[in-house]
mmCIF file of C-alpha atoms in Angstrom:
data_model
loop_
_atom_site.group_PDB
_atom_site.id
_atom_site.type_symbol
_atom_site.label_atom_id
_atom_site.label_comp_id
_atom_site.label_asym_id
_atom_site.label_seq_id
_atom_site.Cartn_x
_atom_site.Cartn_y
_atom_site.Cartn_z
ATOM 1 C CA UNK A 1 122.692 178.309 142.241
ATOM 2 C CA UNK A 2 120.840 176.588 139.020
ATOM 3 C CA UNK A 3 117.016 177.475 139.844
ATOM 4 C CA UNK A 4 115.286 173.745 139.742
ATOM 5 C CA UNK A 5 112.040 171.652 140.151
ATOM 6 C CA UNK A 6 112.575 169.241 142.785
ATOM 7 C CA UNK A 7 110.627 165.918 142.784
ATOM 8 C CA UNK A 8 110.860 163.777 145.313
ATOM 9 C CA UNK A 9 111.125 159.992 144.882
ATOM 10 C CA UNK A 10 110.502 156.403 146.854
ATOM 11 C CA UNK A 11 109.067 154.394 143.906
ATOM 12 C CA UNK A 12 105.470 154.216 144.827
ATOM 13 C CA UNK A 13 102.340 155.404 142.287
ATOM 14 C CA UNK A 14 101.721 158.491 144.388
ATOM 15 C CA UNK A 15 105.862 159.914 143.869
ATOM 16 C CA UNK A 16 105.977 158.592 139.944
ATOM 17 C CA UNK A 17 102.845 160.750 139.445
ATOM 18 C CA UNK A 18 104.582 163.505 140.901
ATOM 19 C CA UNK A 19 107.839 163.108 139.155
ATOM 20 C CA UNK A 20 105.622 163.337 135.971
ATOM 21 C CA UNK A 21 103.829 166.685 137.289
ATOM 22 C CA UNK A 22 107.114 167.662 138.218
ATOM 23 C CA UNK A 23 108.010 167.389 134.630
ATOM 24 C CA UNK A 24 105.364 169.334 133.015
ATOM 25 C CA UNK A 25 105.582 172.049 135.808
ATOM 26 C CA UNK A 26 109.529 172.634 134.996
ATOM 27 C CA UNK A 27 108.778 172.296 131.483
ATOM 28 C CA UNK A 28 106.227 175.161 131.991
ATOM 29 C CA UNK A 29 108.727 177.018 133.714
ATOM 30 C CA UNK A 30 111.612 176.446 131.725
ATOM 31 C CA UNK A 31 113.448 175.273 134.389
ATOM 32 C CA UNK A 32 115.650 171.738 135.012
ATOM 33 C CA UNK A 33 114.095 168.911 137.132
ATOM 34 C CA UNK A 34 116.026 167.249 139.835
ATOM 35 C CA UNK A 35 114.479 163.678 141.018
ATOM 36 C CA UNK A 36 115.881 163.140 144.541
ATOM 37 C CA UNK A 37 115.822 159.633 146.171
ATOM 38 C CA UNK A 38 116.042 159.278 149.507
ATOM 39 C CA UNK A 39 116.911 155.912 150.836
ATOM 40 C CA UNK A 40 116.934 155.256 154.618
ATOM 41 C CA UNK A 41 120.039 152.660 155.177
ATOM 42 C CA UNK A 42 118.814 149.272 156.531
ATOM 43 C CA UNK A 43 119.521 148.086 159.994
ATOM 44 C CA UNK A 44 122.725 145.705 159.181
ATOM 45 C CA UNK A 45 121.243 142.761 160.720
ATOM 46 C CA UNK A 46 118.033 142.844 158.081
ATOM 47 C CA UNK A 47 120.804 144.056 155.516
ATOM 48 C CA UNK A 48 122.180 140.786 156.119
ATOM 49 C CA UNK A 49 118.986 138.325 155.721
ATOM 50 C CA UNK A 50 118.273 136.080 152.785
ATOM 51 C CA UNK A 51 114.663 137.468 152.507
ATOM 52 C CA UNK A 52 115.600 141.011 151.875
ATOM 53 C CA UNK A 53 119.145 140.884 150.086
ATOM 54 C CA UNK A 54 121.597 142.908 148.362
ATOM 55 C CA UNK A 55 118.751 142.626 144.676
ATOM 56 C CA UNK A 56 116.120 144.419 147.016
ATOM 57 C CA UNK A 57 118.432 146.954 148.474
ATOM 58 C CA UNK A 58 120.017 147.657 145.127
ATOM 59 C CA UNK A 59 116.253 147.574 143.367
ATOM 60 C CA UNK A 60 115.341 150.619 145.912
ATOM 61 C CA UNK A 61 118.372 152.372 145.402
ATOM 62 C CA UNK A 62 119.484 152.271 142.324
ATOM 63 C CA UNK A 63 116.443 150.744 139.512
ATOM 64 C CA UNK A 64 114.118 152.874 140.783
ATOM 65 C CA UNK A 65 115.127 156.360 140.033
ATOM 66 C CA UNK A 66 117.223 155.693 136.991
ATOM 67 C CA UNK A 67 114.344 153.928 135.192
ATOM 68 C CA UNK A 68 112.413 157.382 136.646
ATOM 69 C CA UNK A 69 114.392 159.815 135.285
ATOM 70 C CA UNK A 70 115.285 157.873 132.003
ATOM 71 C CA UNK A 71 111.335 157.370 131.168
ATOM 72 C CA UNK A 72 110.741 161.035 132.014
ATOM 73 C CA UNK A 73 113.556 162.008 129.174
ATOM 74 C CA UNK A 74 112.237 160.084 126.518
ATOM 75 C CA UNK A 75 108.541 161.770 127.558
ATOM 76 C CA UNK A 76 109.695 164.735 127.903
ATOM 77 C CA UNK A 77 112.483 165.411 125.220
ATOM 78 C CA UNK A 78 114.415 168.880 125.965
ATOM 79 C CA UNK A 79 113.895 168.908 129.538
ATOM 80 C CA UNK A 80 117.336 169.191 131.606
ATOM 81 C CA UNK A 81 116.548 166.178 134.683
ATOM 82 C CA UNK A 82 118.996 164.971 137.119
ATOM 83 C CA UNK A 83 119.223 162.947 140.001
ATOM 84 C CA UNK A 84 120.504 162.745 143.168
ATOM 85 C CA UNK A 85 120.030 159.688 145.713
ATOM 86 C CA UNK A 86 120.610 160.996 149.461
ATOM 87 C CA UNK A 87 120.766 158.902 152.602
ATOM 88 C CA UNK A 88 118.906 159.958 155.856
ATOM 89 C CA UNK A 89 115.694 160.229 156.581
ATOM 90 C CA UNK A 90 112.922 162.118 154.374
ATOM 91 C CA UNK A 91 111.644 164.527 156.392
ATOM 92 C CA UNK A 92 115.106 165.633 157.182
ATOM 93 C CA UNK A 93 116.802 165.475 154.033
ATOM 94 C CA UNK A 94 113.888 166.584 151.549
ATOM 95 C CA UNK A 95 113.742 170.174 152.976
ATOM 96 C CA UNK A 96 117.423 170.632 152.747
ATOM 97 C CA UNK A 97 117.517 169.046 149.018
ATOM 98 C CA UNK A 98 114.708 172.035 147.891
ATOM 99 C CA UNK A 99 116.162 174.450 150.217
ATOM 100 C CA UNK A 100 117.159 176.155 146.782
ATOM 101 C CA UNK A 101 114.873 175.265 144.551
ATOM 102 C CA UNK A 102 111.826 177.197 142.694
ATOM 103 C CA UNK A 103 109.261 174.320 144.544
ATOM 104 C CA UNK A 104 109.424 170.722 145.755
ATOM 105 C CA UNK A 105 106.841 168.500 143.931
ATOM 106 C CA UNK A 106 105.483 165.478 146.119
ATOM 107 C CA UNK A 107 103.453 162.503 145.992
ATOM 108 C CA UNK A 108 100.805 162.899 148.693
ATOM 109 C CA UNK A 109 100.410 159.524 149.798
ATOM 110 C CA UNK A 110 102.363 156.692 149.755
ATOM 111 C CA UNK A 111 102.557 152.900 149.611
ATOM 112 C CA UNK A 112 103.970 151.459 153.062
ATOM 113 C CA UNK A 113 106.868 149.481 153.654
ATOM 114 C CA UNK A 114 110.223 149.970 152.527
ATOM 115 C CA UNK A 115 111.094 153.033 151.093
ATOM 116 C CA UNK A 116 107.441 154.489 151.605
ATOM 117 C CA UNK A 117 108.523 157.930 152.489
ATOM 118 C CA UNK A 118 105.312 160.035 152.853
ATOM 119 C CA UNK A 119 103.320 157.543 155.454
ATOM 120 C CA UNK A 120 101.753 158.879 157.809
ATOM 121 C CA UNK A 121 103.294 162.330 159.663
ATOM 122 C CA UNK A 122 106.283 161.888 157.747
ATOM 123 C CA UNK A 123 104.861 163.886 154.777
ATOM 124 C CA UNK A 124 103.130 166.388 157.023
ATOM 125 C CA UNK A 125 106.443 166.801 158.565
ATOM 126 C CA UNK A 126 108.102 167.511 154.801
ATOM 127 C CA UNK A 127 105.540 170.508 154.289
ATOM 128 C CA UNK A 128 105.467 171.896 157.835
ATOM 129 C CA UNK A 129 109.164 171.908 157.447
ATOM 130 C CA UNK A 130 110.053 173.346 153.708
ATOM 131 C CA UNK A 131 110.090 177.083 153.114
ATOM 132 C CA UNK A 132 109.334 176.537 149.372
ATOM 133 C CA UNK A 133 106.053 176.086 148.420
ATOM 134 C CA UNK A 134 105.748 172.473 148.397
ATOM 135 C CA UNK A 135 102.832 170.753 145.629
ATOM 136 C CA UNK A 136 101.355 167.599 146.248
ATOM 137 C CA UNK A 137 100.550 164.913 143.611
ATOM 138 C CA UNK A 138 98.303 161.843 144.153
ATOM 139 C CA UNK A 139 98.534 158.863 142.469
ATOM 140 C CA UNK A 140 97.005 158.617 138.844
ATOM 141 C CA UNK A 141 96.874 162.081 138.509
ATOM 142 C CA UNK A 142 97.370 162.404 134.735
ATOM 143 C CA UNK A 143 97.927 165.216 132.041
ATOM 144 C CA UNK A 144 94.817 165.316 130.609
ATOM 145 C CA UNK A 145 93.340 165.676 134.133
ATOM 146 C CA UNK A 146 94.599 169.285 134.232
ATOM 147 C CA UNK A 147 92.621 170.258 131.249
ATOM 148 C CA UNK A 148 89.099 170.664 129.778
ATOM 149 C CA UNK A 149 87.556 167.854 127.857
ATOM 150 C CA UNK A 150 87.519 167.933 124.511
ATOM 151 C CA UNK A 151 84.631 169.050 122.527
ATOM 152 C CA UNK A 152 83.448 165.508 122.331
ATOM 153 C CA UNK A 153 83.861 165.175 126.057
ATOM 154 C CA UNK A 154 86.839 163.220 126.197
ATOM 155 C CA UNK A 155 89.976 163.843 128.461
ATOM 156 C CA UNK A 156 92.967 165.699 126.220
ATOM 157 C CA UNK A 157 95.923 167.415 127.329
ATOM 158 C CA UNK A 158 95.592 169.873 124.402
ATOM 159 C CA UNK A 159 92.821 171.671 125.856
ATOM 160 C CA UNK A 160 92.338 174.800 127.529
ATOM 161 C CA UNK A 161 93.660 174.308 131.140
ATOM 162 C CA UNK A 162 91.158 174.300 134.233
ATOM 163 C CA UNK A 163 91.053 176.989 136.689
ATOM 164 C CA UNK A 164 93.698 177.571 139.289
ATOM 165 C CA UNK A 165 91.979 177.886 142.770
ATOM 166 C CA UNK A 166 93.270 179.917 145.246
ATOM 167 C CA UNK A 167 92.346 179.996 149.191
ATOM 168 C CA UNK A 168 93.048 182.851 151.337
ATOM 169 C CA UNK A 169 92.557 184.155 154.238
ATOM 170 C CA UNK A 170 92.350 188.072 154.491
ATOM 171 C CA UNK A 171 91.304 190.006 157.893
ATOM 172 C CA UNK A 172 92.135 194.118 158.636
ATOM 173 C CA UNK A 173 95.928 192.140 160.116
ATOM 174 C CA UNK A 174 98.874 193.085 158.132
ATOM 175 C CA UNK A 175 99.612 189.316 158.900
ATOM 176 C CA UNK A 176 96.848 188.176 157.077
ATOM 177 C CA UNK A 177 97.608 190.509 154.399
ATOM 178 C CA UNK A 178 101.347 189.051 154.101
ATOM 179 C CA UNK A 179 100.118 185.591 153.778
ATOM 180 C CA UNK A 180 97.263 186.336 151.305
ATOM 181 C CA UNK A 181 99.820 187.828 149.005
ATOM 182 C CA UNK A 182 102.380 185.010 149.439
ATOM 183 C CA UNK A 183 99.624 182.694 148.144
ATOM 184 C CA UNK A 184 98.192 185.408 145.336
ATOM 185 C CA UNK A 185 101.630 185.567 144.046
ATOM 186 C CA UNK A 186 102.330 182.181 143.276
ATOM 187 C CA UNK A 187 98.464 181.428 141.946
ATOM 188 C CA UNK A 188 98.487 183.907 139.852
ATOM 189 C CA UNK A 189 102.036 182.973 138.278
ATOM 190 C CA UNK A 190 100.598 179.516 137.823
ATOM 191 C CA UNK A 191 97.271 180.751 136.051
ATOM 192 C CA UNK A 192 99.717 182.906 134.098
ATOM 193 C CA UNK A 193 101.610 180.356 133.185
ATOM 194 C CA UNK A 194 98.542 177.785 132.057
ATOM 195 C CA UNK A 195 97.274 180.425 130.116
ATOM 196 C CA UNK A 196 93.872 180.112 132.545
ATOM 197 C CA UNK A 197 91.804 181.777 134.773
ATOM 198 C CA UNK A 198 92.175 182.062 138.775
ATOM 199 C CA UNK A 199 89.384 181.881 140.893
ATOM 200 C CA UNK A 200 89.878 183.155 144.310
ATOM 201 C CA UNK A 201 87.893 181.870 147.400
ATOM 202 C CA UNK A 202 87.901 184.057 150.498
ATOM 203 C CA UNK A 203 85.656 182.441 153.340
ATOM 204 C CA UNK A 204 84.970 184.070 156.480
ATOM 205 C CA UNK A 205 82.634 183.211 159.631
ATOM 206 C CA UNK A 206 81.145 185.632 161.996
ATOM 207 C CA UNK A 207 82.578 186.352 165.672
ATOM 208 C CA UNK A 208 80.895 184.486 168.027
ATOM 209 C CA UNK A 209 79.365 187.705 169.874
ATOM 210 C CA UNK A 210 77.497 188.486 166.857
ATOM 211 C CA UNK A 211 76.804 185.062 165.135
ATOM 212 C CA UNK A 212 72.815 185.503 166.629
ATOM 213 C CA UNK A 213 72.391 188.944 166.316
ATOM 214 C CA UNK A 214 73.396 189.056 162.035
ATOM 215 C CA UNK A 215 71.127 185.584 161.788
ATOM 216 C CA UNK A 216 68.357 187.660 162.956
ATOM 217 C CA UNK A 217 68.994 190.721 161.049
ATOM 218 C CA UNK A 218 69.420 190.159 157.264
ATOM 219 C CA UNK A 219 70.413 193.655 156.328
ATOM 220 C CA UNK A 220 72.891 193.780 159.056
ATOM 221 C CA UNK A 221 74.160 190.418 157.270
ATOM 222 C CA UNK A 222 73.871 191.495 153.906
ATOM 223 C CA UNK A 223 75.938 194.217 155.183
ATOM 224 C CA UNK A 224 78.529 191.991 156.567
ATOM 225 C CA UNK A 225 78.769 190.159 153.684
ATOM 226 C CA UNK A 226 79.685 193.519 151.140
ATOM 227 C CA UNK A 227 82.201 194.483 153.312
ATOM 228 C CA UNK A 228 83.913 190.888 153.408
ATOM 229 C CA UNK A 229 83.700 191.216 149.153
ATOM 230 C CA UNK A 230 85.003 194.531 149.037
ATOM 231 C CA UNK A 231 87.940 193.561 151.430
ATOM 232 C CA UNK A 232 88.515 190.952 148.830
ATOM 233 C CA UNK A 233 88.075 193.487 145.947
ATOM 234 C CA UNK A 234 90.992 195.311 147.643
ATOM 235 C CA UNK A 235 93.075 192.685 148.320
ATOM 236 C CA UNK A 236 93.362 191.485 144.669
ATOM 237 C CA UNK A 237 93.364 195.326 142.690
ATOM 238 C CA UNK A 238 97.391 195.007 142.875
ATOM 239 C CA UNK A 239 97.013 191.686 141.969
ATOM 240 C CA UNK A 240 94.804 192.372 139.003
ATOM 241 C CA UNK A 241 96.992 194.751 137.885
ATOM 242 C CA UNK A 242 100.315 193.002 137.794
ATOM 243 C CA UNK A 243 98.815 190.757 135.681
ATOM 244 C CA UNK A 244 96.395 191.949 133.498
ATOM 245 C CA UNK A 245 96.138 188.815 131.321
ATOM 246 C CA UNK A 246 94.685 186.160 133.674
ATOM 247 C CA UNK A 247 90.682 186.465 134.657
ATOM 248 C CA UNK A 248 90.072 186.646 138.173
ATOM 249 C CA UNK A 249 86.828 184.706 139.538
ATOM 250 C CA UNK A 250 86.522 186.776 143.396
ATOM 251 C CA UNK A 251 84.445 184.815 145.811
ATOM 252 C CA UNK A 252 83.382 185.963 149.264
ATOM 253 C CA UNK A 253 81.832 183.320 151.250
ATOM 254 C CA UNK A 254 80.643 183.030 154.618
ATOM 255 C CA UNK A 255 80.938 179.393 155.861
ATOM 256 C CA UNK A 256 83.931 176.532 156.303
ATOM 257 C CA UNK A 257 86.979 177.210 154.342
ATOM 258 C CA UNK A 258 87.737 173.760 154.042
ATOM 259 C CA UNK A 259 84.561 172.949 152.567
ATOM 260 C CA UNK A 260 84.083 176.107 149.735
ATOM 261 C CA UNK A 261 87.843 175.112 148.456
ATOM 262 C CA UNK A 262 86.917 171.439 148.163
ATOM 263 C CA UNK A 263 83.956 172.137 145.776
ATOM 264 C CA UNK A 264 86.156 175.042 144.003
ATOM 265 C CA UNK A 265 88.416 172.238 143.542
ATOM 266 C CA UNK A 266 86.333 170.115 141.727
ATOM 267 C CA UNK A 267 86.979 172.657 138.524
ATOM 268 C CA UNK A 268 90.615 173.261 138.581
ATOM 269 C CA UNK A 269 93.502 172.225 137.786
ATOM 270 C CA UNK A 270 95.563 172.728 141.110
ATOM 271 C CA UNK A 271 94.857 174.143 144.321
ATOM 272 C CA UNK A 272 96.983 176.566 146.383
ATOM 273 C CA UNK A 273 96.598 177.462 149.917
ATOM 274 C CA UNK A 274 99.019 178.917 152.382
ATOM 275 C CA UNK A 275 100.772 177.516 155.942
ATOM 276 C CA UNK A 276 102.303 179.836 158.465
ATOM 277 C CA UNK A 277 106.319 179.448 159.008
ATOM 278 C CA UNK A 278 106.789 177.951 162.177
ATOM 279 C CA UNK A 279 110.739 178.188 163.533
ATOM 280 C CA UNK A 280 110.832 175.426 165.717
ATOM 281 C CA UNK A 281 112.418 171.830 165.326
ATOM 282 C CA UNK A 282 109.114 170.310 166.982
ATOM 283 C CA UNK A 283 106.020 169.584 165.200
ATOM 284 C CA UNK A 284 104.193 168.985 161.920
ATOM 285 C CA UNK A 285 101.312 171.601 162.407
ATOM 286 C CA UNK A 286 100.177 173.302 159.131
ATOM 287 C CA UNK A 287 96.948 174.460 159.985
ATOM 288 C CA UNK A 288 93.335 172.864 159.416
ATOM 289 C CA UNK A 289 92.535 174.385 156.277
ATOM 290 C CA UNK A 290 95.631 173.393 154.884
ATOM 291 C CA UNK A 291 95.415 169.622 156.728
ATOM 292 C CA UNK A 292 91.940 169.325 155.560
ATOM 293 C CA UNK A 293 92.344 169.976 151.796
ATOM 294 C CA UNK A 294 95.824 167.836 151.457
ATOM 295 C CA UNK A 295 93.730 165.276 152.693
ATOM 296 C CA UNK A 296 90.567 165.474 150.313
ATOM 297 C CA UNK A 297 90.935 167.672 147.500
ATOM 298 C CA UNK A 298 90.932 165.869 144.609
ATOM 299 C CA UNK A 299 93.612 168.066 142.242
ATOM 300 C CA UNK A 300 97.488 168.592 143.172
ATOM 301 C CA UNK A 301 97.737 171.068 146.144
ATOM 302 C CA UNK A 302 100.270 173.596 146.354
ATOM 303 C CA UNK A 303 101.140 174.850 150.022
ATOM 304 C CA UNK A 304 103.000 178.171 150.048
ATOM 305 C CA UNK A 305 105.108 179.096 153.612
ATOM 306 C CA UNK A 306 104.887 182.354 154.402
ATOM 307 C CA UNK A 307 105.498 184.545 157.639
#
């Protein structure tokens, strides 16, 4: 199989901004992109009414994602892109389109009505469901956004890129040691790849049982909080290693997870946290980390299954 960057595609701000991201990530990666438009068939009897038409149909499945993927070859001159329109439903069909792909680029929200395939659970469904890491785009989100400002303070995409941000959680489990380096691997192949540093963000809350007794001991916190760092220290030696080039930023911090990666967001350039493979048909869960930051950070999120 042709290793690709798959963007998926209904026509609203949020997917052309991640066709475009799309774009520059498989240009990075010197792969092919693949725009894939999935149309859900219309009920025959509004197929059939003199408000909707065959113009509309055809606009939605046809217009749309040749005028994408011609305006991202004349933007992006040298990059292989193809398309592919698929009938079903998105959260079904988009998992199977990237099933063999490098990663499946998304817009995170979307406009409703027709065509609007990331309302609501739908797109939660897409990302609980995929087994490639999955990145999601909002609308707007521009080239020069990635970067550093120019000296003179103004946006340019031929800066220096900002940091990638990477959340983890790592405990003594080898689980938690299996998902921490499913997400270390990819961030640090992205900040490889931009050329930019990684900053990792490891947050971590007492138990319960003990939550009083450290408050009221500062050296037994203080204590605490070394081993947490050094567990992180450990955790990303390999790491450093296997790629000597990109500067790590390490940061141990005792508090909401949710809340530390939304400020560390703030300075990057993309965000990647991690969601648990879950077997079963049924449900959209992802975890609340994960939820939380899709919802509010304000950079493209990458969300890497793992076991």
């Amino acid at each position: 199989m042709v290793r690709t960057v798959v963007a998926g595609l209904d026509g609203s701000h949020e997917s052309r901004a991640a066709a475009e991201w799309a774009a520059r990530e498989a240009t990075l990666r010197g792969l092919p992109l693949k725009i894939v438009h999935v149309w859900e068939p219309m009920p025959e009897f509004l197929a059939q009414a003199h408000l909707l038409g065959t113009e509309t149909e055809a606009h939605w499945r046809e217009r749309i994602p040749r005028e994408a993927a011609d305006g991202i070859r004349l933007r992006h001159p040298g990059l292989a892109v193809t398309m592919e329109q698929i009938p079903g439903r998105a959260g079904e069909v988009l998992p199977e389109a990237a099933e063999d792909a490098d990663l499946l680029v998304l817009g995170s929200r979307a406009l409703s009505g027709v065509g609007g395939f990331l309302v609501g659970s739908v797109g939660h469904a897409v990302v609980a469901h995929t087994e490639v890491p999955v990145v999601l785009v909002r609308a707007g989100e521009q080239a020069d956004d990635e970067h550093e400002r120019d000296p003179v303070g103004h946006p340019s995409a031929a800066t220096r890129f900002r940091s990638v941000v990477a959340g983890i959680d790592i405990t003594n489990s080898a689980d938690s040691a299996d998902s921490a380096d499913a997400v270390l691997a990819f961030a640090f192949e992205e900040a490889d790849r931009r050329a930019t540093d990684l900053e990792v963000v490891h947050s971590w809350s007492p138990p319960p049982c003990s939550a009083y007794a450290l408050a009221a001991d500062p050296e037994r916190r203080d204590g605490t909080a070394r081993q947490q760092a050094a567990r992180l220290t450990d955790v990303l030696s390999p790491w450093r290693r296997k790629f000597p080039a990109v500067e790590v930023i390490a940061r141990s911090r005792v508090g909401s997870a949710a809340d530390h990666l939304g400020a560390a967001a703030l300075r990057a350039s993309l965000l990647v946290v991690g969601r648990r493979i879950r077997r079963h048909a049924l449900g959209t869960h992802i975890g609340p980390v994960t939820h939380a930051v899709l919802h509010h950070a304000p950079v493209p999120v990458a969300v890497v299954a793992h076991a």
